[in-house]
Amino acid sequence: MNLDFHKICRAEKKLKKKSVPIMRIMVTEMMVMVVIPMMIAAMADDTNGVFSPCEDSKVQKSDGFTFGLAFSKKEFFFFENIQLSPCDNRLALASKTAQLAVFRPKVDEISLLTINGTIPHAAGGYMVAFAGRKYAARSFPVMVADEQNTITSFTLVLEFQQGTLQNLYWKSFGCDSCSGESAVCLNKQDCAIPTSKCGATGCSLGIQLAFSGTDKNLEALNSWYEVSNLRQYSLYGLYSDLRDTVTSSIPGFLPGM
């Protein structure tokens, strides 16, 4: 996927007029009838009209907030030895086989984001979270995958002051939550799986997302403290266990369909 943010802006503006379901699994017609009102109600609570990760916004609790994840080589996130936002044209990421994922979580809710495992390694192995234009907040590049290992679980904290994003930073809780016979602990802080064990489709990446600071009404954003209190647990691990249980119990079920 090329980093064409103009196309992203045009596409995401259309979201104002329609709802987009996050999960595509609809078991019965009754469930469809339940899910649609929930999505409409969620959109009614969203006062943030900014849908591009390269524009600034001021948010409150229950708003949606759009941010991006860019995947590329570590050095491609720097221009003249200064790290720039992936929105900055001087990086020219679109010409460097970079990949982009855009998300819109609900402010101050703990979210679990999942990404296809082939994307990070093919793009260069490093990841940067970013949002905004004037403040151009961006995280430090973190390694996701190389020829030896793929890190499968991350925690990302979005820090706000009076509703404006100030910082995005990665948190690590060590390797207590590593599980599975193939699990590897890198630098005593990251759980990884040997890349050779990931297969042709790669190892899926899970990102636990939380918020801290204050919204535009000066209300405290507390989801980060909830994540830190549960740091010995991996939401991605729980999700994987649940997914495996569901898929094994439904004949012919295809994950992601």
Coordinates of N, CA and C in Angstrom, one line a residue:
M1 N 0.8 -1.2 0.0 CA 0.0 0.0 0.0 C 0.9 1.2 0.0
N2 N 0.7 2.1 -1.0 CA 1.5 3.3 -1.0 C 1.0 4.4 -0.1
L3 N 1.8 5.2 0.4 CA 1.5 6.2 1.4 C 0.9 7.5 0.6
D4 N -0.3 7.4 0.0 CA -0.9 8.5 -0.6 C -1.9 9.1 0.3
F5 N -1.5 10.1 1.1 CA -2.4 10.6 2.2 C -3.5 11.4 1.6
H6 N -3.4 12.0 0.4 CA -4.5 12.7 -0.3 C -5.7 11.8 -0.5
K7 N -5.4 10.6 -1.0 CA -6.4 9.6 -1.2 C -7.0 9.1 0.1
I8 N -6.2 9.0 1.1 CA -6.7 8.7 2.4 C -7.7 9.7 2.9
C9 N -7.4 11.0 2.8 CA -8.3 12.0 3.3 C -9.6 11.9 2.5
R10 N -9.6 11.8 1.2 CA -10.8 11.7 0.4 C -11.7 10.5 0.8
A11 N -11.0 9.4 1.0 CA -11.7 8.2 1.4 C -12.3 8.2 2.8
E12 N -11.5 8.8 3.7 CA -12.0 8.8 5.1 C -13.1 9.9 5.3
K13 N -13.1 10.9 4.5 CA -14.2 11.9 4.7 C -15.6 11.2 4.4
K14 N -15.6 10.2 3.6 CA -16.8 9.5 3.3 C -17.4 8.8 4.5
L15 N -16.5 8.5 5.5 CA -16.9 7.9 6.7 C -17.9 8.7 7.5
K16 N -17.9 10.0 7.2 CA -18.9 10.9 8.0 C -20.3 10.5 7.6
K17 N -20.5 10.0 6.4 CA -21.9 9.7 5.9 C -22.3 8.2 6.0
K18 N -21.4 7.4 6.5 CA -21.7 6.0 6.6 C -20.9 5.4 7.7
S19 N -21.4 4.3 8.2 CA -20.8 3.6 9.3 C -20.0 2.4 8.7
V20 N -18.8 2.1 9.3 CA -18.0 1.0 8.8 C -17.8 0.0 9.9
P21 N -18.3 -1.2 9.8 CA -18.2 -2.2 10.8 C -16.7 -2.6 11.0
I22 N -16.3 -2.7 12.2 CA -14.9 -3.1 12.5 C -14.8 -4.6 12.3
M23 N -15.8 -5.4 12.8 CA -15.8 -6.8 12.7 C -16.8 -7.2 11.6
R24 N -16.4 -8.2 10.8 CA -17.2 -8.6 9.6 C -17.8 -9.9 9.9
I25 N -17.8 -10.4 11.1 CA -18.4 -11.7 11.4 C -19.9 -11.4 11.9
M26 N -20.8 -11.8 11.1 CA -22.2 -11.7 11.4 C -22.8 -13.1 11.5
V27 N -23.2 -13.6 12.7 CA -23.6 -14.9 12.8 C -25.0 -15.1 12.4
T28 N -25.9 -14.2 12.8 CA -27.3 -14.3 12.4 C -27.9 -13.0 12.1
E29 N -29.1 -13.0 11.5 CA -29.7 -11.7 11.1 C -30.0 -10.9 12.4
M30 N -30.3 -11.6 13.5 CA -30.6 -10.9 14.7 C -29.4 -10.1 15.2
M31 N -28.2 -10.7 15.0 CA -27.0 -10.0 15.5 C -26.8 -8.8 14.6
V32 N -27.1 -8.8 13.3 CA -26.9 -7.7 12.4 C -27.8 -6.6 12.9
M33 N -29.1 -6.9 13.3 CA -30.0 -5.9 13.8 C -29.5 -5.2 15.0
V34 N -28.8 -6.0 15.9 CA -28.3 -5.4 17.1 C -27.0 -4.6 16.9
V35 N -26.2 -5.0 16.0 CA -24.9 -4.3 15.7 C -25.1 -2.9 15.1
I36 N -26.1 -2.8 14.1 CA -26.3 -1.6 13.4 C -26.6 -0.4 14.3
P37 N -27.6 -0.6 15.3 CA -27.9 0.5 16.2 C -26.7 0.9 17.1
M38 N -25.9 -0.1 17.4 CA -24.7 0.1 18.3 C -23.8 1.0 17.5
M39 N -23.6 0.8 16.2 CA -22.6 1.6 15.4 C -23.2 3.0 15.2
I40 N -24.5 3.1 15.0 CA -25.1 4.4 14.8 C -24.9 5.2 16.1
A41 N -25.2 4.6 17.3 CA -25.0 5.3 18.6 C -23.6 5.7 18.8
A42 N -22.7 4.8 18.4 CA -21.2 5.2 18.6 C -20.9 6.4 17.8
M43 N -21.4 6.4 16.5 CA -21.0 7.6 15.7 C -21.7 8.8 16.2
A44 N -22.9 8.7 16.8 CA -23.5 9.9 17.4 C -22.7 10.5 18.5
D45 N -21.9 9.7 19.2 CA -21.1 10.2 20.3 C -19.8 10.8 19.8
D46 N -19.5 10.7 18.6 CA -18.2 11.1 18.0 C -18.3 12.5 17.5
T47 N -17.7 13.5 18.1 CA -17.7 14.9 17.7 C -16.5 15.3 16.9
N48 N -15.6 14.3 16.7 CA -14.3 14.6 16.0 C -14.5 14.4 14.5
G49 N -14.5 15.5 13.7 CA -14.7 15.5 12.3 C -13.5 15.3 11.5
V50 N -12.3 15.1 12.1 CA -11.1 14.9 11.4 C -10.8 13.4 11.2
F51 N -10.7 13.0 10.0 CA -10.5 11.6 9.6 C -9.2 11.2 9.0
S52 N -8.3 12.2 8.9 CA -7.0 12.0 8.3 C -5.9 11.9 9.4
P53 N -5.0 11.0 9.4 CA -3.9 10.9 10.4 C -2.9 12.1 10.2
C54 N -3.1 12.8 9.1 CA -2.1 13.9 8.9 C -2.7 15.3 9.2
E55 N -3.8 15.4 9.9 CA -4.5 16.6 10.3 C -4.6 16.7 11.8
D56 N -4.7 17.9 12.4 CA -4.8 18.1 13.8 C -6.3 18.0 14.2
S57 N -6.5 17.5 15.4 CA -7.8 17.5 16.0 C -7.8 17.7 17.5
K58 N -8.9 18.1 18.1 CA -9.0 18.3 19.5 C -10.2 17.4 20.0
V59 N -9.9 16.4 20.8 CA -10.9 15.4 21.1 C -11.4 15.4 22.6
Q60 N -12.5 14.7 22.8 CA -13.0 14.4 24.1 C -13.3 12.9 24.2
K61 N -13.6 12.5 25.4 CA -13.9 11.1 25.6 C -15.1 10.7 24.7
S62 N -15.0 9.5 24.2 CA -16.0 8.9 23.3 C -15.9 9.3 21.9
D63 N -15.0 10.3 21.6 CA -14.7 10.6 20.2 C -13.9 9.5 19.5
G64 N -14.0 9.5 18.2 CA -13.0 8.6 17.5 C -11.7 9.5 17.3
F65 N -10.6 8.8 17.2 CA -9.3 9.5 16.9 C -8.6 8.7 15.9
T66 N -8.2 9.4 14.8 CA -7.5 8.7 13.7 C -6.0 8.9 13.8
F67 N -5.3 7.8 13.7 CA -3.8 7.8 13.7 C -3.3 6.7 12.8
G68 N -2.1 6.8 12.4 CA -1.5 5.9 11.4 C -0.3 5.1 12.0
L69 N -0.1 4.0 11.4 CA 1.2 3.2 11.6 C 1.9 3.1 10.3
A70 N 3.1 3.5 10.2 CA 3.9 3.4 9.0 C 5.0 2.3 9.2
F71 N 5.2 1.5 8.2 CA 6.2 0.4 8.3 C 7.2 0.6 7.2
S72 N 8.5 0.6 7.6 CA 9.5 0.8 6.6 C 10.9 0.5 7.3
K73 N 12.0 0.8 6.6 CA 13.3 0.6 7.3 C 13.5 1.8 8.2
K74 N 14.3 1.5 9.3 CA 14.5 2.5 10.3 C 15.0 3.8 9.8
E75 N 16.0 3.7 8.9 CA 16.7 4.9 8.4 C 15.7 5.8 7.5
F76 N 14.7 5.2 7.0 CA 13.8 5.9 6.1 C 12.9 6.9 6.9
F77 N 12.8 6.8 8.2 CA 12.0 7.7 9.0 C 12.8 8.9 9.4
F78 N 14.0 9.1 8.9 CA 14.9 10.2 9.2 C 15.3 11.0 8.0
F79 N 15.3 12.3 8.2 CA 15.8 13.2 7.1 C 16.9 14.1 7.7
E80 N 18.1 14.0 7.1 CA 19.2 14.7 7.6 C 19.4 14.5 9.1
N81 N 19.3 13.2 9.5 CA 19.5 12.7 10.9 C 18.4 13.2 11.9
I82 N 17.3 13.7 11.4 CA 16.2 14.2 12.2 C 15.0 13.3 11.9
Q83 N 14.3 12.7 12.9 CA 13.1 11.9 12.7 C 12.0 12.9 12.4
L84 N 11.3 12.6 11.2 CA 10.1 13.4 10.8 C 8.9 12.6 10.9
S85 N 7.7 13.2 10.9 CA 6.5 12.5 10.8 C 6.4 11.8 9.4
P86 N 5.8 10.6 9.3 CA 5.6 10.0 8.0 C 4.7 10.9 7.1
C87 N 4.0 11.9 7.7 CA 3.2 12.8 6.8 C 4.1 13.8 6.1
D88 N 5.3 13.9 6.5 CA 6.2 14.9 5.9 C 6.7 14.4 4.5
N89 N 6.5 15.1 3.5 CA 6.9 14.7 2.2 C 8.4 14.6 2.0
R90 N 9.1 15.2 2.8 CA 10.6 15.1 2.7 C 11.1 13.6 2.9
L91 N 10.3 12.8 3.6 CA 10.7 11.4 3.8 C 10.5 10.6 2.5
A92 N 9.5 11.0 1.7 CA 9.2 10.3 0.4 C 9.0 8.8 0.7
L93 N 8.3 8.5 1.7 CA 8.1 7.1 2.0 C 7.3 6.3 0.9
A94 N 6.5 7.0 0.2 CA 5.7 6.3 -0.9 C 6.6 5.7 -1.9
S95 N 7.8 6.3 -2.1 CA 8.7 5.8 -3.1 C 9.7 4.7 -2.5
K96 N 9.5 4.4 -1.3 CA 10.4 3.4 -0.6 C 9.7 2.2 -0.1
T97 N 8.7 1.8 -0.8 CA 7.9 0.6 -0.5 C 7.4 0.5 1.0
A98 N 7.2 1.7 1.6 CA 6.6 1.7 2.9 C 5.2 1.3 2.9
Q99 N 4.7 0.8 4.0 CA 3.3 0.4 4.1 C 2.6 1.2 5.2
L100 N 1.3 1.4 5.0 CA 0.5 2.2 6.0 C -0.7 1.5 6.5
A101 N -1.0 1.6 7.8 CA -2.3 1.2 8.4 C -2.9 2.3 9.1
V102 N -4.2 2.6 8.9 CA -4.9 3.7 9.6 C -6.0 3.1 10.5
F103 N -6.0 3.6 11.7 CA -7.0 3.2 12.7 C -7.8 4.4 13.3
R104 N -9.0 4.1 13.8 CA -9.8 5.1 14.4 C -10.4 4.6 15.7
P105 N -9.6 4.4 16.8 CA -10.1 3.9 18.0 C -11.0 5.0 18.8
K106 N -11.7 4.5 19.7 CA -12.5 5.4 20.6 C -11.6 5.9 21.7
V107 N -11.7 7.3 21.9 CA -10.8 7.9 22.9 C -11.1 7.3 24.3
D108 N -10.0 6.9 25.0 CA -10.0 6.4 26.4 C -10.6 5.0 26.5
E109 N -10.7 4.3 25.4 CA -11.1 2.9 25.5 C -9.8 2.0 25.2
I110 N -9.6 1.0 25.9 CA -8.6 0.0 25.6 C -8.9 -0.7 24.3
S111 N -8.1 -0.6 23.3 CA -8.3 -1.3 22.0 C -7.2 -2.3 21.7
L112 N -7.5 -3.3 20.9 CA -6.6 -4.2 20.4 C -6.6 -4.2 18.9
L113 N -5.4 -3.8 18.3 CA -5.3 -3.7 16.9 C -4.5 -4.9 16.4
T114 N -4.9 -5.4 15.3 CA -4.2 -6.5 14.7 C -3.8 -6.2 13.2
I115 N -2.6 -6.7 12.9 CA -2.1 -6.4 11.5 C -1.5 -7.6 10.9
N116 N -1.8 -7.8 9.6 CA -1.3 -9.0 8.9 C 0.2 -9.1 9.1
G117 N 0.7 -10.3 9.4 CA 2.1 -10.5 9.7 C 3.1 -10.3 8.6
T118 N 2.6 -10.3 7.3 CA 3.5 -10.2 6.2 C 3.9 -8.7 6.0
I119 N 3.1 -7.8 6.5 CA 3.3 -6.3 6.1 C 4.6 -5.8 6.7
P120 N 4.9 -5.9 8.1 CA 6.1 -5.3 8.7 C 7.4 -5.8 8.1
H121 N 7.5 -7.1 7.9 CA 8.8 -7.6 7.4 C 9.0 -7.2 5.9
A122 N 8.0 -7.2 5.1 CA 8.2 -6.9 3.7 C 8.5 -5.4 3.5
A123 N 8.0 -4.6 4.5 CA 8.2 -3.1 4.3 C 9.5 -2.6 4.9
G124 N 10.2 -3.4 5.7 CA 11.5 -3.0 6.2 C 11.7 -3.3 7.7
G125 N 10.6 -3.8 8.4 CA 10.8 -4.3 9.7 C 10.6 -3.3 10.8
Y126 N 10.5 -2.0 10.6 CA 10.3 -1.1 11.7 C 8.9 -0.4 11.6
M127 N 8.5 0.1 12.7 CA 7.1 0.7 12.8 C 7.2 2.0 13.5
V128 N 6.4 3.0 13.0 CA 6.3 4.3 13.7 C 4.8 4.7 13.7
A129 N 4.3 5.1 14.9 CA 2.9 5.6 15.1 C 3.0 7.1 15.0
F130 N 1.9 7.7 14.3 CA 1.9 9.1 14.1 C 0.5 9.7 14.0
A131 N 0.4 11.0 14.2 CA -0.8 11.7 13.9 C -0.6 13.2 14.0
G132 N -1.3 14.0 13.3 CA -1.2 15.4 13.4 C -0.3 16.1 12.4
R133 N -0.5 17.4 12.2 CA 0.3 18.2 11.2 C 1.1 19.2 12.0
K134 N 0.5 20.1 12.7 CA 1.2 21.2 13.4 C 2.1 20.6 14.5
Y135 N 1.6 19.7 15.3 CA 2.4 19.0 16.3 C 3.2 17.8 15.8
A136 N 2.7 17.2 14.7 CA 3.4 16.1 14.0 C 3.9 15.1 15.0
A137 N 3.0 14.7 15.9 CA 3.5 13.7 16.9 C 3.8 12.4 16.2
R138 N 4.9 11.8 16.7 CA 5.3 10.5 16.2 C 6.1 9.7 17.2
S139 N 6.0 8.4 17.2 CA 6.7 7.6 18.1 C 8.1 7.3 17.6
F140 N 9.0 6.8 18.4 CA 10.3 6.3 17.9 C 10.1 5.1 17.1
P141 N 10.9 4.8 16.1 CA 10.8 3.6 15.3 C 11.1 2.4 16.2
V142 N 10.2 1.4 16.2 CA 10.5 0.2 16.9 C 10.6 -1.0 15.9
M143 N 11.5 -1.9 16.2 CA 11.6 -3.1 15.4 C 10.4 -4.0 15.6
V144 N 9.9 -4.5 14.5 CA 8.8 -5.5 14.5 C 9.3 -6.8 14.0
A145 N 10.1 -6.8 13.0 CA 10.5 -8.1 12.4 C 11.8 -8.0 11.7
D146 N 12.6 -9.0 11.7 CA 13.8 -9.2 10.9 C 13.9 -10.6 10.4
E147 N 15.1 -11.0 9.9 CA 15.2 -12.3 9.3 C 15.1 -13.4 10.4
Q148 N 15.4 -13.0 11.7 CA 15.5 -14.0 12.7 C 14.2 -14.1 13.5
N149 N 13.6 -12.9 13.9 CA 12.5 -13.0 14.8 C 11.4 -11.9 14.5
T150 N 10.2 -12.2 14.9 CA 9.1 -11.3 14.7 C 8.4 -11.0 16.1
I151 N 8.4 -9.8 16.5 CA 7.8 -9.4 17.8 C 6.3 -9.3 17.5
T152 N 5.5 -10.0 18.3 CA 4.0 -10.1 18.0 C 3.1 -9.3 18.9
S153 N 3.7 -8.6 19.9 CA 2.8 -7.9 20.9 C 3.5 -6.6 21.3
F154 N 2.7 -5.5 21.2 CA 3.2 -4.2 21.5 C 2.1 -3.5 22.4
T155 N 2.5 -2.5 23.1 CA 1.6 -1.6 23.8 C 1.9 -0.1 23.4
L156 N 0.9 0.6 22.9 CA 1.1 2.0 22.4 C 0.2 2.9 23.3
V157 N 0.8 3.9 23.8 CA 0.1 4.9 24.6 C 0.0 6.2 23.9
L158 N -1.2 6.8 23.7 CA -1.4 8.1 23.1 C -1.6 9.1 24.3
E159 N -0.7 10.1 24.3 CA -0.8 11.1 25.4 C -1.3 12.4 24.9
F160 N -2.4 12.9 25.6 CA -3.1 14.1 25.2 C -2.9 15.2 26.3
Q161 N -3.0 16.4 25.8 CA -3.1 17.6 26.8 C -4.2 18.4 26.3
Q162 N -5.3 18.6 27.1 CA -6.5 19.3 26.7 C -7.0 18.9 25.3
G163 N -7.0 17.6 25.1 CA -7.6 17.1 23.9 C -6.7 17.1 22.7
T164 N -5.5 17.6 22.8 CA -4.6 17.6 21.6 C -3.4 16.6 21.8
L165 N -3.2 15.7 20.8 CA -2.2 14.7 20.9 C -0.8 15.4 21.1
Q166 N 0.0 14.9 22.1 CA 1.3 15.5 22.3 C 2.4 14.4 22.0
N167 N 2.1 13.2 22.3 CA 3.1 12.2 22.2 C 2.5 10.8 22.0
L168 N 3.2 9.9 21.3 CA 2.9 8.5 21.2 C 4.1 7.7 21.6
Y169 N 4.0 6.8 22.5 CA 5.2 6.1 23.0 C 4.8 4.6 23.2
W170 N 5.9 3.8 23.0 CA 5.7 2.4 23.2 C 6.1 2.0 24.6
K171 N 5.4 1.1 25.2 CA 5.7 0.6 26.5 C 5.9 -0.9 26.5
S172 N 6.9 -1.3 27.2 CA 7.2 -2.7 27.3 C 7.2 -3.2 28.8
F173 N 6.6 -4.4 29.0 CA 6.4 -4.9 30.3 C 7.3 -6.2 30.5
G174 N 8.2 -6.4 29.7 CA 9.1 -7.6 29.9 C 8.4 -8.8 29.2
C175 N 9.0 -10.0 29.6 CA 8.6 -11.2 28.9 C 7.7 -12.1 29.7
D176 N 7.1 -11.6 30.7 CA 6.2 -12.5 31.6 C 5.1 -13.1 30.8
S177 N 4.6 -12.3 29.8 CA 3.4 -12.8 29.1 C 3.8 -13.7 27.9
C178 N 5.0 -13.9 27.6 CA 5.4 -14.8 26.5 C 4.9 -16.2 26.7
S179 N 4.3 -16.8 25.7 CA 3.8 -18.1 25.8 C 4.0 -18.9 24.5
G180 N 4.0 -20.2 24.6 CA 4.2 -21.0 23.4 C 5.6 -21.6 23.4
E181 N 5.8 -22.7 22.8 CA 7.1 -23.4 22.8 C 8.1 -22.6 22.0
S182 N 7.6 -21.8 21.0 CA 8.5 -21.1 20.1 C 8.8 -19.7 20.6
A183 N 8.3 -19.3 21.7 CA 8.4 -17.9 22.2 C 9.9 -17.6 22.5
V184 N 10.3 -16.4 22.1 CA 11.7 -15.9 22.3 C 11.6 -14.6 23.0
C185 N 12.4 -14.4 24.0 CA 12.5 -13.1 24.7 C 13.6 -12.3 24.2
L186 N 13.4 -11.1 23.6 CA 14.4 -10.3 23.0 C 14.7 -9.1 24.0
N187 N 16.0 -9.0 24.3 CA 16.5 -7.9 25.2 C 15.8 -7.8 26.5
K188 N 15.3 -9.0 27.0 CA 14.6 -9.1 28.2 C 13.3 -8.2 28.3
Q189 N 12.8 -7.8 27.2 CA 11.6 -7.0 27.2 C 10.5 -7.2 26.2
D190 N 10.9 -8.0 25.1 CA 9.9 -8.2 24.0 C 9.7 -9.6 23.7
C191 N 8.4 -10.0 23.6 CA 8.1 -11.4 23.2 C 8.1 -11.5 21.7
A192 N 8.8 -12.5 21.2 CA 8.9 -12.7 19.8 C 8.8 -14.2 19.4
I193 N 8.6 -14.4 18.1 CA 8.5 -15.7 17.5 C 9.6 -15.8 16.4
P194 N 10.3 -16.9 16.3 CA 11.2 -17.0 15.2 C 10.5 -16.8 13.9
T195 N 11.0 -16.0 13.0 CA 10.4 -15.7 11.8 C 10.1 -16.9 10.9
S196 N 11.0 -17.9 11.0 CA 10.9 -19.1 10.3 C 9.7 -19.9 10.7
K197 N 9.1 -19.6 11.9 CA 7.9 -20.3 12.4 C 6.6 -19.7 11.9
C198 N 6.7 -18.5 11.3 CA 5.5 -17.7 11.0 C 4.9 -18.2 9.7
G199 N 5.5 -18.9 8.8 CA 4.9 -19.4 7.6 C 4.8 -18.4 6.6
A200 N 4.1 -18.7 5.5 CA 3.9 -17.9 4.3 C 3.1 -16.6 4.6
T201 N 2.1 -16.8 5.6 CA 1.2 -15.6 5.9 C 1.8 -14.7 7.0
G202 N 2.9 -15.1 7.6 CA 3.5 -14.3 8.6 C 2.8 -14.4 10.0
C203 N 3.5 -13.9 11.0 CA 2.9 -13.9 12.3 C 2.1 -12.6 12.5
S204 N 0.8 -12.7 12.9 CA 0.0 -11.5 13.1 C 0.6 -10.6 14.2
L205 N 0.4 -9.3 14.1 CA 0.9 -8.4 15.0 C -0.2 -7.8 15.9
G206 N -0.1 -7.8 17.2 CA -1.1 -7.3 18.1 C -0.6 -6.1 18.8
I207 N -1.4 -5.0 18.8 CA -1.0 -3.7 19.5 C -2.1 -3.4 20.5
Q208 N -1.8 -3.3 21.8 CA -2.7 -2.9 22.8 C -2.6 -1.4 22.8
L209 N -3.7 -0.7 22.7 CA -3.7 0.8 22.6 C -4.4 1.4 23.8
A210 N -3.8 2.4 24.4 CA -4.4 3.1 25.6 C -4.1 4.6 25.5
F211 N -4.8 5.3 26.4 CA -4.8 6.8 26.4 C -4.4 7.3 27.7
S212 N -3.7 8.5 27.7 CA -3.4 9.1 29.0 C -3.5 10.6 28.8
G213 N -3.4 11.4 29.9 CA -3.5 12.8 29.8 C -4.9 13.3 30.1
T214 N -5.3 14.4 29.3 CA -6.7 15.0 29.5 C -7.3 15.3 28.1
D215 N -8.6 15.2 28.1 CA -9.3 15.6 26.9 C -9.6 17.1 26.8
K216 N -10.3 17.5 25.8 CA -10.5 19.0 25.6 C -11.4 19.6 26.7
N217 N -12.1 18.7 27.5 CA -12.9 19.2 28.6 C -12.1 19.0 29.9
L218 N -10.8 18.7 29.8 CA -10.0 18.5 31.0 C -10.3 17.3 31.8
E219 N -11.1 16.4 31.2 CA -11.3 15.1 31.9 C -10.1 14.2 31.7
A220 N -9.8 13.5 32.8 CA -8.6 12.6 32.8 C -8.9 11.4 31.9
L221 N -7.9 11.0 31.1 CA -7.9 9.8 30.3 C -7.2 8.7 31.1
N222 N -7.9 7.7 31.4 CA -7.4 6.7 32.4 C -7.1 5.3 31.9
S223 N -7.4 5.1 30.6 CA -7.2 3.7 30.1 C -5.8 3.2 30.2
W224 N -4.8 4.1 30.1 CA -3.4 3.7 30.3 C -3.2 3.0 31.7
Y225 N -3.8 3.6 32.7 CA -3.6 3.0 34.0 C -4.2 1.7 34.1
E226 N -5.3 1.4 33.4 CA -5.9 0.1 33.4 C -5.0 -0.9 32.8
V227 N -4.4 -0.5 31.6 CA -3.5 -1.4 31.0 C -2.3 -1.7 31.8
S228 N -1.7 -0.7 32.5 CA -0.5 -0.9 33.3 C -0.8 -1.8 34.5
N229 N -2.1 -1.8 35.0 CA -2.4 -2.6 36.1 C -2.6 -4.1 35.6
L230 N -2.9 -4.3 34.4 CA -3.0 -5.6 33.8 C -1.8 -6.0 33.0
R231 N -0.7 -5.5 33.3 CA 0.5 -5.6 32.4 C 1.0 -7.1 32.3
Q232 N 0.6 -7.9 33.3 CA 1.1 -9.3 33.3 C 0.3 -10.1 32.3
Y233 N -0.8 -9.5 31.7 CA -1.7 -10.2 30.8 C -1.4 -9.6 29.4
S234 N -1.6 -10.5 28.4 CA -1.5 -10.0 27.0 C -2.9 -10.1 26.4
L235 N -3.4 -8.9 26.0 CA -4.7 -8.9 25.3 C -4.6 -9.6 24.0
Y236 N -3.5 -9.5 23.3 CA -3.3 -10.2 22.1 C -3.4 -11.7 22.3
G237 N -2.7 -12.2 23.4 CA -2.7 -13.6 23.7 C -4.1 -14.1 24.0
L238 N -4.9 -13.3 24.8 CA -6.3 -13.6 25.1 C -7.1 -13.7 23.8
Y239 N -6.9 -12.6 22.9 CA -7.6 -12.6 21.6 C -7.3 -13.8 20.8
S240 N -6.0 -14.2 20.7 CA -5.6 -15.4 19.9 C -6.2 -16.6 20.4
D241 N -6.3 -16.8 21.8 CA -6.9 -18.0 22.4 C -8.4 -18.0 22.0
L242 N -9.0 -16.9 22.2 CA -10.5 -16.8 21.9 C -10.7 -17.1 20.4
R243 N -9.9 -16.5 19.5 CA -10.1 -16.7 18.1 C -9.9 -18.2 17.7
D244 N -8.9 -18.8 18.3 CA -8.6 -20.2 18.0 C -9.8 -21.1 18.5
T245 N -10.4 -20.7 19.7 CA -11.5 -21.5 20.2 C -12.7 -21.3 19.3
V246 N -13.0 -20.1 18.8 CA -14.1 -19.9 17.9 C -14.0 -20.6 16.6
T247 N -12.8 -20.4 16.0 CA -12.6 -21.0 14.7 C -12.6 -22.5 14.7
S248 N -12.1 -23.1 15.8 CA -12.1 -24.6 15.8 C -13.5 -25.1 16.1
S249 N -14.4 -24.3 16.6 CA -15.8 -24.8 16.9 C -16.8 -24.5 15.8
I250 N -16.4 -23.7 14.8 CA -17.3 -23.4 13.6 C -16.7 -24.0 12.4
P251 N -17.3 -25.0 11.8 CA -16.8 -25.7 10.6 C -16.8 -24.7 9.4
G252 N -15.7 -24.7 8.7 CA -15.6 -23.9 7.5 C -15.3 -22.4 7.8
F253 N -15.1 -22.0 9.1 CA -14.9 -20.6 9.4 C -13.5 -20.2 9.0
L254 N -13.4 -19.0 8.3 CA -12.1 -18.5 7.9 C -11.8 -17.2 8.6
P255 N -10.8 -17.1 9.4 CA -10.4 -15.9 10.2 C -10.3 -14.7 9.2
G256 N -10.9 -13.6 9.6 CA -10.7 -12.4 8.9 C -11.8 -12.2 7.8
M257 N -12.7 -13.2 7.6 CA -13.7 -13.1 6.6 C -15.0 -12.7 7.2

